[in-house]
């Protein structure tokens, strides 16, 4: 298969109404093999075409791009250790039964915390929500099994803020986006970037799905959280992917932790998680046979994903505004897998004449 077929697949998804629009890029190390935009950034409430520079609500890609990278960068600097308990940095944390949770357990989704609590429904202030987060009940014993948890990454975001003495958005700028020259990436976009962001779900206010974080908990926390809230574009994320792919032109923020992060830390615990990343065989792994056992990936609820294979250097970024048509549609899971099946390191005749 060629990249021409991949373009055709996404164009057909737009034509048949499966997707509003998409932006895609793939390459190997510093080489970009293809990048393109199809469809619309917004259909409901306005009509705007998708563009290569369109900003996307990354949803859970925030967990790896912002939070995981910040934690690992701090660990590489010696500012913290992954074996440290979260309570060392968050003294208000009160885990059920006096249990302790390490930063590594939070990164690998083995903390035992539940997936989510609906702070935006039950709390009247950020302080009340944070107090509830810090005494969240356990769904299982820490370290016992893999259980995906947004709450764990909310805590990691607070750890980043505590260690750096900055707000999370300022810390992510200093640790990640500024060193990597990801100039369009950040929380709470403003100005033209916000107005031209890809629309997510439309609510009563016809502008509310544009440039405002889709995740309700992140929105309740002011748009800045460790589990969701980051906005970015395809070129910034392509540059970010190079951090993990042995590219000497990109600053080494992570040192030896880069390899550890892309290796499963959770064998035998009902999941295959690296540090932040989903490894092959995890329940969140959407990669098919074109990607080897060394590949890792992550998805975002709004319709975003990153896949990369450090040994080969192959990476792919797919950004869509799937939730513009509503949440809970099964088409994104199937389409994401089909797209990445056409661009993995093991795909025959990957590079076509498309440029």
PDB file of N, CA, C and O in Angstrom, residues 208-262:
ATOM      1  N   UNK A 208     -18.901  27.393  21.832  1.00  0.00           N
ATOM      2  CA  UNK A 208     -18.298  26.699  22.968  1.00  0.00           C
ATOM      3  C   UNK A 208     -17.476  25.498  22.564  1.00  0.00           C
ATOM      4  O   UNK A 208     -16.629  25.048  23.325  1.00  0.00           O
ATOM      5  N   UNK A 209     -17.727  24.932  21.375  1.00  0.00           N
ATOM      6  CA  UNK A 209     -16.936  23.797  20.930  1.00  0.00           C
ATOM      7  C   UNK A 209     -15.693  24.190  20.171  1.00  0.00           C
ATOM      8  O   UNK A 209     -15.042  23.337  19.579  1.00  0.00           O
ATOM      9  N   UNK A 210     -15.327  25.468  20.160  1.00  0.00           N
ATOM     10  CA  UNK A 210     -14.186  25.954  19.391  1.00  0.00           C
ATOM     11  C   UNK A 210     -13.170  26.611  20.332  1.00  0.00           C
ATOM     12  O   UNK A 210     -13.444  27.646  20.928  1.00  0.00           O
ATOM     13  N   UNK A 211     -12.021  25.968  20.469  1.00  0.00           N
ATOM     14  CA  UNK A 211     -10.948  26.554  21.259  1.00  0.00           C
ATOM     15  C   UNK A 211     -11.127  26.446  22.757  1.00  0.00           C
ATOM     16  O   UNK A 211     -10.342  27.018  23.514  1.00  0.00           O
ATOM     17  N   UNK A 212     -12.151  25.728  23.203  1.00  0.00           N
ATOM     18  CA  UNK A 212     -12.383  25.482  24.623  1.00  0.00           C
ATOM     19  C   UNK A 212     -12.320  23.984  24.846  1.00  0.00           C
ATOM     20  O   UNK A 212     -12.922  23.208  24.091  1.00  0.00           O
ATOM     21  N   UNK A 213     -11.618  23.567  25.870  1.00  0.00           N
ATOM     22  CA  UNK A 213     -11.381  22.141  26.066  1.00  0.00           C
ATOM     23  C   UNK A 213     -12.701  21.364  26.153  1.00  0.00           C
ATOM     24  O   UNK A 213     -13.655  21.791  26.805  1.00  0.00           O
ATOM     25  N   UNK A 214     -12.727  20.228  25.506  1.00  0.00           N
ATOM     26  CA  UNK A 214     -13.923  19.384  25.445  1.00  0.00           C
ATOM     27  C   UNK A 214     -14.155  18.645  26.759  1.00  0.00           C
ATOM     28  O   UNK A 214     -15.294  18.492  27.200  1.00  0.00           O
ATOM     29  N   UNK A 215     -13.099  18.173  27.388  1.00  0.00           N
ATOM     30  CA  UNK A 215     -13.215  17.389  28.619  1.00  0.00           C
ATOM     31  C   UNK A 215     -13.796  18.250  29.736  1.00  0.00           C
ATOM     32  O   UNK A 215     -13.250  19.298  30.095  1.00  0.00           O
ATOM     33  N   UNK A 216     -14.891  17.780  30.330  1.00  0.00           N
ATOM     34  CA  UNK A 216     -15.596  18.601  31.315  1.00  0.00           C
ATOM     35  C   UNK A 216     -14.786  18.834  32.585  1.00  0.00           C
ATOM     36  O   UNK A 216     -14.821  19.929  33.158  1.00  0.00           O
ATOM     37  N   UNK A 217     -14.061  17.818  33.049  1.00  0.00           N
ATOM     38  CA  UNK A 217     -13.247  18.018  34.244  1.00  0.00           C
ATOM     39  C   UNK A 217     -12.131  19.028  33.987  1.00  0.00           C
ATOM     40  O   UNK A 217     -11.853  19.896  34.820  1.00  0.00           O
ATOM     41  N   UNK A 218     -11.462  18.912  32.841  1.00  0.00           N
ATOM     42  CA  UNK A 218     -10.408  19.873  32.519  1.00  0.00           C
ATOM     43  C   UNK A 218     -10.986  21.277  32.399  1.00  0.00           C
ATOM     44  O   UNK A 218     -10.380  22.256  32.852  1.00  0.00           O
ATOM     45  N   UNK A 219     -12.162  21.387  31.812  1.00  0.00           N
ATOM     46  CA  UNK A 219     -12.808  22.695  31.689  1.00  0.00           C
ATOM     47  C   UNK A 219     -13.136  23.259  33.072  1.00  0.00           C
ATOM     48  O   UNK A 219     -12.957  24.445  33.333  1.00  0.00           O
ATOM     49  N   UNK A 220     -13.595  22.386  33.981  1.00  0.00           N
ATOM     50  CA  UNK A 220     -13.918  22.822  35.341  1.00  0.00           C
ATOM     51  C   UNK A 220     -12.688  23.353  36.059  1.00  0.00           C
ATOM     52  O   UNK A 220     -12.771  24.298  36.843  1.00  0.00           O
ATOM     53  N   UNK A 221     -11.518  22.754  35.769  1.00  0.00           N
ATOM     54  CA  UNK A 221     -10.263  23.189  36.383  1.00  0.00           C
ATOM     55  C   UNK A 221      -9.634  24.363  35.631  1.00  0.00           C
ATOM     56  O   UNK A 221      -8.442  24.622  35.769  1.00  0.00           O
ATOM     57  N   UNK A 222     -10.409  25.059  34.833  1.00  0.00           N
ATOM     58  CA  UNK A 222      -9.909  26.240  34.141  1.00  0.00           C
ATOM     59  C   UNK A 222      -9.201  25.955  32.843  1.00  0.00           C
ATOM     60  O   UNK A 222      -8.506  26.830  32.301  1.00  0.00           O
ATOM     61  N   UNK A 223      -9.360  24.735  32.308  1.00  0.00           N
ATOM     62  CA  UNK A 223      -8.750  24.388  31.033  1.00  0.00           C
ATOM     63  C   UNK A 223      -7.345  23.847  31.146  1.00  0.00           C
ATOM     64  O   UNK A 223      -6.738  23.493  30.124  1.00  0.00           O
ATOM     65  N   UNK A 224      -6.794  23.776  32.353  1.00  0.00           N
ATOM     66  CA  UNK A 224      -5.414  23.316  32.548  1.00  0.00           C
ATOM     67  C   UNK A 224      -5.416  22.127  33.499  1.00  0.00           C
ATOM     68  O   UNK A 224      -5.745  22.260  34.682  1.00  0.00           O
ATOM     69  N   UNK A 225      -5.057  20.954  32.989  1.00  0.00           N
ATOM     70  CA  UNK A 225      -5.046  19.740  33.807  1.00  0.00           C
ATOM     71  C   UNK A 225      -4.040  18.758  33.242  1.00  0.00           C
ATOM     72  O   UNK A 225      -3.620  18.866  32.080  1.00  0.00           O
ATOM     73  N   UNK A 226      -3.674  17.778  34.057  1.00  0.00           N
ATOM     74  CA  UNK A 226      -2.678  16.806  33.628  1.00  0.00           C
ATOM     75  C   UNK A 226      -3.214  15.736  32.701  1.00  0.00           C
ATOM     76  O   UNK A 226      -2.446  15.056  32.021  1.00  0.00           O
ATOM     77  N   UNK A 227      -4.527  15.573  32.650  1.00  0.00           N
ATOM     78  CA  UNK A 227      -5.110  14.496  31.847  1.00  0.00           C
ATOM     79  C   UNK A 227      -5.666  14.975  30.521  1.00  0.00           C
ATOM     80  O   UNK A 227      -5.854  14.177  29.592  1.00  0.00           O
ATOM     81  N   UNK A 228      -5.968  16.257  30.388  1.00  0.00           N
ATOM     82  CA  UNK A 228      -6.569  16.806  29.174  1.00  0.00           C
ATOM     83  C   UNK A 228      -6.444  18.321  29.218  1.00  0.00           C
ATOM     84  O   UNK A 228      -6.188  18.910  30.275  1.00  0.00           O
ATOM     85  N   UNK A 229      -6.629  18.958  28.064  1.00  0.00           N
ATOM     86  CA  UNK A 229      -6.614  20.413  28.006  1.00  0.00           C
ATOM     87  C   UNK A 229      -5.628  20.995  27.023  1.00  0.00           C
ATOM     88  O   UNK A 229      -5.741  22.160  26.637  1.00  0.00           O
ATOM     89  N   UNK A 230      -4.622  20.208  26.592  1.00  0.00           N
ATOM     90  CA  UNK A 230      -3.602  20.726  25.687  1.00  0.00           C
ATOM     91  C   UNK A 230      -4.161  20.831  24.262  1.00  0.00           C
ATOM     92  O   UNK A 230      -4.918  19.972  23.813  1.00  0.00           O
ATOM     93  N   UNK A 231      -3.759  21.896  23.561  1.00  0.00           N
ATOM     94  CA  UNK A 231      -4.080  22.080  22.151  1.00  0.00           C
ATOM     95  C   UNK A 231      -2.782  22.065  21.352  1.00  0.00           C
ATOM     96  O   UNK A 231      -1.744  22.541  21.826  1.00  0.00           O
ATOM     97  N   UNK A 232      -2.839  21.544  20.131  1.00  0.00           N
ATOM     98  CA  UNK A 232      -1.645  21.517  19.295  1.00  0.00           C
ATOM     99  C   UNK A 232      -2.035  21.336  17.836  1.00  0.00           C
ATOM    100  O   UNK A 232      -3.217  21.135  17.502  1.00  0.00           O
ATOM    101  N   UNK A 233      -1.037  21.387  16.965  1.00  0.00           N
ATOM    102  CA  UNK A 233      -1.240  21.185  15.531  1.00  0.00           C
ATOM    103  C   UNK A 233      -0.332  20.056  15.049  1.00  0.00           C
ATOM    104  O   UNK A 233       0.557  19.601  15.769  1.00  0.00           O
ATOM    105  N   UNK A 234      -0.543  19.643  13.812  1.00  0.00           N
ATOM    106  CA  UNK A 234       0.143  18.446  13.320  1.00  0.00           C
ATOM    107  C   UNK A 234       1.654  18.634  13.225  1.00  0.00           C
ATOM    108  O   UNK A 234       2.419  17.713  13.529  1.00  0.00           O
ATOM    109  N   UNK A 235       2.124  19.818  12.832  1.00  0.00           N
ATOM    110  CA  UNK A 235       3.569  20.001  12.701  1.00  0.00           C
ATOM    111  C   UNK A 235       4.267  19.987  14.050  1.00  0.00           C
ATOM    112  O   UNK A 235       5.371  19.435  14.182  1.00  0.00           O
ATOM    113  N   UNK A 236       3.649  20.568  15.068  1.00  0.00           N
ATOM    114  CA  UNK A 236       4.240  20.509  16.410  1.00  0.00           C
ATOM    115  C   UNK A 236       4.312  19.075  16.909  1.00  0.00           C
ATOM    116  O   UNK A 236       5.309  18.655  17.525  1.00  0.00           O
ATOM    117  N   UNK A 237       3.262  18.299  16.659  1.00  0.00           N
ATOM    118  CA  UNK A 237       3.244  16.914  17.149  1.00  0.00           C
ATOM    119  C   UNK A 237       4.193  16.028  16.351  1.00  0.00           C
ATOM    120  O   UNK A 237       4.776  15.087  16.899  1.00  0.00           O
ATOM    121  N   UNK A 238       4.379  16.323  15.071  1.00  0.00           N
ATOM    122  CA  UNK A 238       5.379  15.598  14.292  1.00  0.00           C
ATOM    123  C   UNK A 238       6.770  15.874  14.860  1.00  0.00           C
ATOM    124  O   UNK A 238       7.602  14.957  14.984  1.00  0.00           O
ATOM    125  N   UNK A 239       7.009  17.110  15.231  1.00  0.00           N
ATOM    126  CA  UNK A 239       8.293  17.454  15.847  1.00  0.00           C
ATOM    127  C   UNK A 239       8.438  16.770  17.199  1.00  0.00           C
ATOM    128  O   UNK A 239       9.514  16.260  17.546  1.00  0.00           O
ATOM    129  N   UNK A 240       7.348  16.728  17.958  1.00  0.00           N
ATOM    130  CA  UNK A 240       7.370  16.052  19.250  1.00  0.00           C
ATOM    131  C   UNK A 240       7.697  14.567  19.087  1.00  0.00           C
ATOM    132  O   UNK A 240       8.470  13.996  19.881  1.00  0.00           O
ATOM    133  N   UNK A 241       7.129  13.925  18.079  1.00  0.00           N
ATOM    134  CA  UNK A 241       7.371  12.498  17.867  1.00  0.00           C
ATOM    135  C   UNK A 241       8.850  12.205  17.672  1.00  0.00           C
ATOM    136  O   UNK A 241       9.340  11.126  18.036  1.00  0.00           O
ATOM    137  N   UNK A 242       9.580  13.160  17.119  1.00  0.00           N
ATOM    138  CA  UNK A 242      11.009  12.954  16.886  1.00  0.00           C
ATOM    139  C   UNK A 242      11.799  12.837  18.184  1.00  0.00           C
ATOM    140  O   UNK A 242      12.904  12.272  18.195  1.00  0.00           O
ATOM    141  N   UNK A 243      11.246  13.362  19.277  1.00  0.00           N
ATOM    142  CA  UNK A 243      11.906  13.219  20.586  1.00  0.00           C
ATOM    143  C   UNK A 243      12.135  11.749  20.904  1.00  0.00           C
ATOM    144  O   UNK A 243      13.127  11.376  21.548  1.00  0.00           O
ATOM    145  N   UNK A 244      11.219  10.911  20.470  1.00  0.00           N
ATOM    146  CA  UNK A 244      11.240   9.493  20.826  1.00  0.00           C
ATOM    147  C   UNK A 244      11.942   8.634  19.779  1.00  0.00           C
ATOM    148  O   UNK A 244      12.037   7.417  19.952  1.00  0.00           O
ATOM    149  N   UNK A 245      12.447   9.262  18.704  1.00  0.00           N
ATOM    150  CA  UNK A 245      12.922   8.478  17.561  1.00  0.00           C
ATOM    151  C   UNK A 245      14.382   8.744  17.208  1.00  0.00           C
ATOM    152  O   UNK A 245      14.742   8.822  16.021  1.00  0.00           O
ATOM    153  N   UNK A 246      15.220   8.917  18.211  1.00  0.00           N
ATOM    154  CA  UNK A 246      16.664   9.010  17.981  1.00  0.00           C
ATOM    155  C   UNK A 246      17.056  10.094  16.990  1.00  0.00           C
ATOM    156  O   UNK A 246      17.943   9.894  16.171  1.00  0.00           O
ATOM    157  N   UNK A 247      16.398  11.234  17.043  1.00  0.00           N
ATOM    158  CA  UNK A 247      16.721  12.318  16.136  1.00  0.00           C
ATOM    159  C   UNK A 247      17.681  13.280  16.832  1.00  0.00           C
ATOM    160  O   UNK A 247      17.315  13.968  17.774  1.00  0.00           O
ATOM    161  N   UNK A 248      18.906  13.343  16.335  1.00  0.00           N
ATOM    162  CA  UNK A 248      19.922  14.163  16.979  1.00  0.00           C
ATOM    163  C   UNK A 248      19.657  15.651  16.921  1.00  0.00           C
ATOM    164  O   UNK A 248      20.293  16.428  17.639  1.00  0.00           O
ATOM    165  N   UNK A 249      18.733  16.086  16.047  1.00  0.00           N
ATOM    166  CA  UNK A 249      18.428  17.510  15.932  1.00  0.00           C
ATOM    167  C   UNK A 249      17.462  17.995  17.010  1.00  0.00           C
ATOM    168  O   UNK A 249      17.200  19.190  17.119  1.00  0.00           O
ATOM    169  N   UNK A 250      16.897  17.079  17.775  1.00  0.00           N
ATOM    170  CA  UNK A 250      15.911  17.423  18.795  1.00  0.00           C
ATOM    171  C   UNK A 250      16.567  17.347  20.166  1.00  0.00           C
ATOM    172  O   UNK A 250      17.284  16.394  20.465  1.00  0.00           O
ATOM    173  N   UNK A 251      16.351  18.341  21.032  1.00  0.00           N
ATOM    174  CA  UNK A 251      16.955  18.291  22.380  1.00  0.00           C
ATOM    175  C   UNK A 251      16.596  17.015  23.122  1.00  0.00           C
ATOM    176  O   UNK A 251      15.457  16.544  23.056  1.00  0.00           O
ATOM    177  N   UNK A 252      17.587  16.440  23.809  1.00  0.00           N
ATOM    178  CA  UNK A 252      17.359  15.217  24.585  1.00  0.00           C
ATOM    179  C   UNK A 252      16.853  15.603  25.969  1.00  0.00           C
ATOM    180  O   UNK A 252      17.640  15.851  26.881  1.00  0.00           O
ATOM    181  N   UNK A 253      15.546  15.652  26.098  1.00  0.00           N
ATOM    182  CA  UNK A 253      14.940  16.043  27.366  1.00  0.00           C
ATOM    183  C   UNK A 253      14.894  14.905  28.371  1.00  0.00           C
ATOM    184  O   UNK A 253      14.793  15.140  29.572  1.00  0.00           O
ATOM    185  N   UNK A 254      14.949  13.657  27.876  1.00  0.00           N
ATOM    186  CA  UNK A 254      14.574  12.523  28.709  1.00  0.00           C
ATOM    187  C   UNK A 254      15.712  11.580  29.046  1.00  0.00           C
ATOM    188  O   UNK A 254      15.573  10.756  29.955  1.00  0.00           O
ATOM    189  N   UNK A 255      16.813  11.632  28.339  1.00  0.00           N
ATOM    190  CA  UNK A 255      17.924  10.740  28.619  1.00  0.00           C
ATOM    191  C   UNK A 255      17.517   9.278  28.486  1.00  0.00           C
ATOM    192  O   UNK A 255      16.712   8.917  27.630  1.00  0.00           O
ATOM    193  N   UNK A 256      18.048   8.413  29.341  1.00  0.00           N
ATOM    194  CA  UNK A 256      17.736   6.976  29.241  1.00  0.00           C
ATOM    195  C   UNK A 256      16.275   6.646  29.518  1.00  0.00           C
ATOM    196  O   UNK A 256      15.808   5.556  29.174  1.00  0.00           O
ATOM    197  N   UNK A 257      15.537   7.562  30.119  1.00  0.00           N
ATOM    198  CA  UNK A 257      14.120   7.297  30.395  1.00  0.00           C
ATOM    199  C   UNK A 257      13.293   7.211  29.118  1.00  0.00           C
ATOM    200  O   UNK A 257      12.190   6.661  29.127  1.00  0.00           O
ATOM    201  N   UNK A 258      13.817   7.742  28.033  1.00  0.00           N
ATOM    202  CA  UNK A 258      13.085   7.658  26.761  1.00  0.00           C
ATOM    203  C   UNK A 258      12.862   6.204  26.366  1.00  0.00           C
ATOM    204  O   UNK A 258      11.767   5.822  25.950  1.00  0.00           O
ATOM    205  N   UNK A 259      13.881   5.394  26.487  1.00  0.00           N
ATOM    206  CA  UNK A 259      13.742   3.975  26.149  1.00  0.00           C
ATOM    207  C   UNK A 259      12.842   3.255  27.160  1.00  0.00           C
ATOM    208  O   UNK A 259      12.007   2.431  26.792  1.00  0.00           O
ATOM    209  N   UNK A 260      13.022   3.543  28.437  1.00  0.00           N
ATOM    210  CA  UNK A 260      12.213   2.897  29.465  1.00  0.00           C
ATOM    211  C   UNK A 260      10.727   3.206  29.268  1.00  0.00           C
ATOM    212  O   UNK A 260       9.870   2.335  29.442  1.00  0.00           O
ATOM    213  N   UNK A 261      10.441   4.436  28.892  1.00  0.00           N
ATOM    214  CA  UNK A 261       9.041   4.851  28.731  1.00  0.00           C
ATOM    215  C   UNK A 261       8.332   4.065  27.636  1.00  0.00           C
ATOM    216  O   UNK A 261       7.109   3.873  27.696  1.00  0.00           O
ATOM    217  N   UNK A 262       9.082   3.610  26.645  1.00  0.00           N
ATOM    218  CA  UNK A 262       8.497   2.896  25.511  1.00  0.00           C
ATOM    219  C   UNK A 262       8.580   1.382  25.670  1.00  0.00           C
ATOM    220  O   UNK A 262       8.371   0.634  24.708  1.00  0.00           O
TER     221      UNK A 262
END
